[in-house]
Coordinates of C-alpha atoms and ligand atoms in Angstrom, one line a residue:
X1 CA -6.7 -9.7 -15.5
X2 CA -9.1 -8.5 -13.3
X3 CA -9.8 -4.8 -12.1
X4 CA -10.9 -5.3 -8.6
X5 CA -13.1 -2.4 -6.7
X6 CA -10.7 -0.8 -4.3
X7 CA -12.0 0.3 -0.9
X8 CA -12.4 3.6 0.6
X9 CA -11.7 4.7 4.1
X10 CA -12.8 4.6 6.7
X11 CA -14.1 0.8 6.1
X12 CA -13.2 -2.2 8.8
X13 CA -11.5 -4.3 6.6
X14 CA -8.8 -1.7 6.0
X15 CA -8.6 -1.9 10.0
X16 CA -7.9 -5.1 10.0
X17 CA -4.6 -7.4 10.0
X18 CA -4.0 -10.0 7.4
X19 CA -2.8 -13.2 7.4
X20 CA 0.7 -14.7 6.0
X21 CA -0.2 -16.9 2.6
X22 CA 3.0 -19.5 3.2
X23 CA 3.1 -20.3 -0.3
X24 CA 2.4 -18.1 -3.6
X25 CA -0.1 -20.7 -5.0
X26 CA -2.3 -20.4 -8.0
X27 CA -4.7 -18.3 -6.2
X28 CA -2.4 -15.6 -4.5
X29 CA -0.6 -15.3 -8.1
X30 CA -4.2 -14.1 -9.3
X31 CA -4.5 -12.1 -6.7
X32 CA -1.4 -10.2 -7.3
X33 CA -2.2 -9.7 -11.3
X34 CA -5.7 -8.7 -10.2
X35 CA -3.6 -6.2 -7.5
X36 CA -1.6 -4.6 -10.2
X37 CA -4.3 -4.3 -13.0
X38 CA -6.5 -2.6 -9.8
X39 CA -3.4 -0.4 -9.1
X40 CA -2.4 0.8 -12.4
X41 CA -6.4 1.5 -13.2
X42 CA -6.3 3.6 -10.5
X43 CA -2.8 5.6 -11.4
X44 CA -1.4 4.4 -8.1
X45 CA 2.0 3.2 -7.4
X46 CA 1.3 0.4 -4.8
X47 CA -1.7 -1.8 -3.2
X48 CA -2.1 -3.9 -0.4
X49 CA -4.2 -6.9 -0.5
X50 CA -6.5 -5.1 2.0
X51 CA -7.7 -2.5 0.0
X52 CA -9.5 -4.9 -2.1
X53 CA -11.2 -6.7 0.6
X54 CA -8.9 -9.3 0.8
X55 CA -6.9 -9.7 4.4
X56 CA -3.5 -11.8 2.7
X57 CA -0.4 -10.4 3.6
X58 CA 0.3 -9.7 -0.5
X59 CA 1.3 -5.9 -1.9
X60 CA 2.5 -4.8 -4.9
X61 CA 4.2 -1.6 -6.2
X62 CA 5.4 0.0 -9.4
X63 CA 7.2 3.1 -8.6
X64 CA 8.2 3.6 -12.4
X65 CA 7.8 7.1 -13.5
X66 CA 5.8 8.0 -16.6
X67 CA 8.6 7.8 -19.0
X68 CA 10.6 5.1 -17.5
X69 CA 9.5 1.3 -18.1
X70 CA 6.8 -0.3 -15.8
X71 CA 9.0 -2.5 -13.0
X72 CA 5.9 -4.1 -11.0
X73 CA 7.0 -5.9 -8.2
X74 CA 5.0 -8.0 -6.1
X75 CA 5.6 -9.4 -2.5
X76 CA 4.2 -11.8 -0.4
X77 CA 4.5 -12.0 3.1
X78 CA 6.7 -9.2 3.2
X79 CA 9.1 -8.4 5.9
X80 CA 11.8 -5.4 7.0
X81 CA 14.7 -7.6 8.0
X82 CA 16.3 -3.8 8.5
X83 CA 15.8 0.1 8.5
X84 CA 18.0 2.8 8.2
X85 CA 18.1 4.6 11.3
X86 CA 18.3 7.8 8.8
X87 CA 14.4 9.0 8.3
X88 CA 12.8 11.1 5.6
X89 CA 9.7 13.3 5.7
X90 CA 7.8 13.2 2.5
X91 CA 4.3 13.5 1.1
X92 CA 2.2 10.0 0.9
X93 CA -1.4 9.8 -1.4
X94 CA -3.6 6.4 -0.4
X95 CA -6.1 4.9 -3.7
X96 CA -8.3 4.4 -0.5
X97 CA -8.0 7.9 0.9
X98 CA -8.3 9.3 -2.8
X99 CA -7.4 13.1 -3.1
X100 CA -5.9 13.1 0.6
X101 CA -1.8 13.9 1.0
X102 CA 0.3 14.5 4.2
X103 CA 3.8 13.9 5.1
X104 CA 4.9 11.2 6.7
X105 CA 8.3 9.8 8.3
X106 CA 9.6 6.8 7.2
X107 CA 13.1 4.9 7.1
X108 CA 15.0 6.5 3.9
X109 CA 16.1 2.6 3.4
X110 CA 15.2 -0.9 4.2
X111 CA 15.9 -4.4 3.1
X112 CA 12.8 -6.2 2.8
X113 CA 12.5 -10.4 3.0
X114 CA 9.3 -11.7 0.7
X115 CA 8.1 -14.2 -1.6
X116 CA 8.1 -13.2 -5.0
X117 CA 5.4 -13.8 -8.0
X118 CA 7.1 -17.3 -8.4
X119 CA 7.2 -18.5 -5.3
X120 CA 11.1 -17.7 -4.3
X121 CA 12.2 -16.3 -0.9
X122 CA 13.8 -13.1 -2.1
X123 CA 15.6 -10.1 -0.1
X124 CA 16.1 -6.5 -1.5
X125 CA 17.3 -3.6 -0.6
X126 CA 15.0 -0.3 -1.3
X127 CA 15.7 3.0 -0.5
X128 CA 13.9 6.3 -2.0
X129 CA 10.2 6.3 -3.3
X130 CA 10.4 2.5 -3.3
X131 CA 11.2 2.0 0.2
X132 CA 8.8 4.7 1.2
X133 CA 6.1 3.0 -1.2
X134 CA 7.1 -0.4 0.5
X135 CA 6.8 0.6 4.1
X136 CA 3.4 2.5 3.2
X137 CA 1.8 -0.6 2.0
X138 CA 3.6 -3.0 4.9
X139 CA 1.4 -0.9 7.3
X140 CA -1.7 -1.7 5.0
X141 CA -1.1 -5.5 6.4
X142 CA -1.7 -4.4 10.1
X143 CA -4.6 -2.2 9.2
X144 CA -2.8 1.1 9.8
X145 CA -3.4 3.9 6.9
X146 CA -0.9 6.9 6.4
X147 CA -3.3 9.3 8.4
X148 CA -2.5 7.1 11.9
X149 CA 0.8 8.2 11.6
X150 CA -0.4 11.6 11.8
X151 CA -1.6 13.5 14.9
X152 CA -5.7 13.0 15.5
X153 CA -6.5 17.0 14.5
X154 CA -4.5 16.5 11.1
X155 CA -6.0 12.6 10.4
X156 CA -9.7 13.7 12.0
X157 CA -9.4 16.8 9.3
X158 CA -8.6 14.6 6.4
X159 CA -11.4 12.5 6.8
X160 CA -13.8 14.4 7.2
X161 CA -12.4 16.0 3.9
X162 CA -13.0 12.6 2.4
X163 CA -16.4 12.1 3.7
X164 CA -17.4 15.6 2.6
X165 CA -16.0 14.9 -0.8
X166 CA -17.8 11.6 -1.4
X167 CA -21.4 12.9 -0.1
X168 CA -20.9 15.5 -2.9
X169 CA -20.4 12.9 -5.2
X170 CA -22.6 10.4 -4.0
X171 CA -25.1 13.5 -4.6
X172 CA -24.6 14.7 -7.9
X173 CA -24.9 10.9 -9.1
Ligands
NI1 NI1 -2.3 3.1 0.9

């Protein structure tokens, strides 16, 4: 159980693809428990391996709300084996683009193929927050944020939101 620093945009790394693991070994499985002590620390509702420096092709996500019990879910080498051709417009947050929301398209559902926390080639189906979650982090994986599916006036005004915001804090330190 390891709270892992989580890394802000715009940073290289975040840019970045990562690699496939194969095989959920000792190693990946701490990497996951790490991701979703990192992720719940931060109130978030998913994390991709990338954010905390580390370019595996690992997310996880809890999209349980406050009252309902927590259903983390973690997936290796995730893959969309299908989307619905029906999309959906809604608002996305990023715990490396913190404060920052925009709406973005996405498939309303998909069936994603991954390796679970045990090692097990699973397939689910996701539609709602969940799949939108999913997809969100998938793109992590390829080094794309939620801000590149927006056009460059919206994504150039948000960071430089972000920058401004974390001079200011960087200053009153
Ligand atoms: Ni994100």
């Amino acid at each position: 159980m390891t709270v892992r620093p989580i890394l802000i945009a715009p940073h290289p790394v975040l840019k970045r693809p990562a690699e496939a693991v194969g095989t959920v070994d000792a190693e990946v499985r701490q990497l996951m428990d790490d991701m979703l002590d990192s992720m719940h620390a931060a109130n978030g509702i998913g994390l991709a391996a990338p954010q905390v420096g580390v370019l595996k092709q690992v997310i996880v996500v809890d999209v349980a709300g406050p009252d309902e019990p927590a259903n983390p879910l973690c997936l290796a080498d995730p893959e969309i084996v299908w989307g619905s051709p029906e999309t959906v417009l809604g608002e996305e947050g990023c715990l490396s683009l913190p404060d920052q929301f925009a709406d973005v398209v996405r498939s309303e559902r998909i069936r994603v193929r991954f390796l679970d926390r045990d090692g097990g080639r699973r397939e689910m189906d996701a539609g709602g927050l969940l799949a939108r979650c999913i997809q969100h982090e998938m793109d992590h994986l390829q080094g794309i944020l939620f801000v590149d599916h927006l056009s460059s006036l919206k994504r150039n005004m948000i960071l430089r939101r972000l920058a401004k915001t974390r001079k200011q804090l960087a200053a009153a330190e």
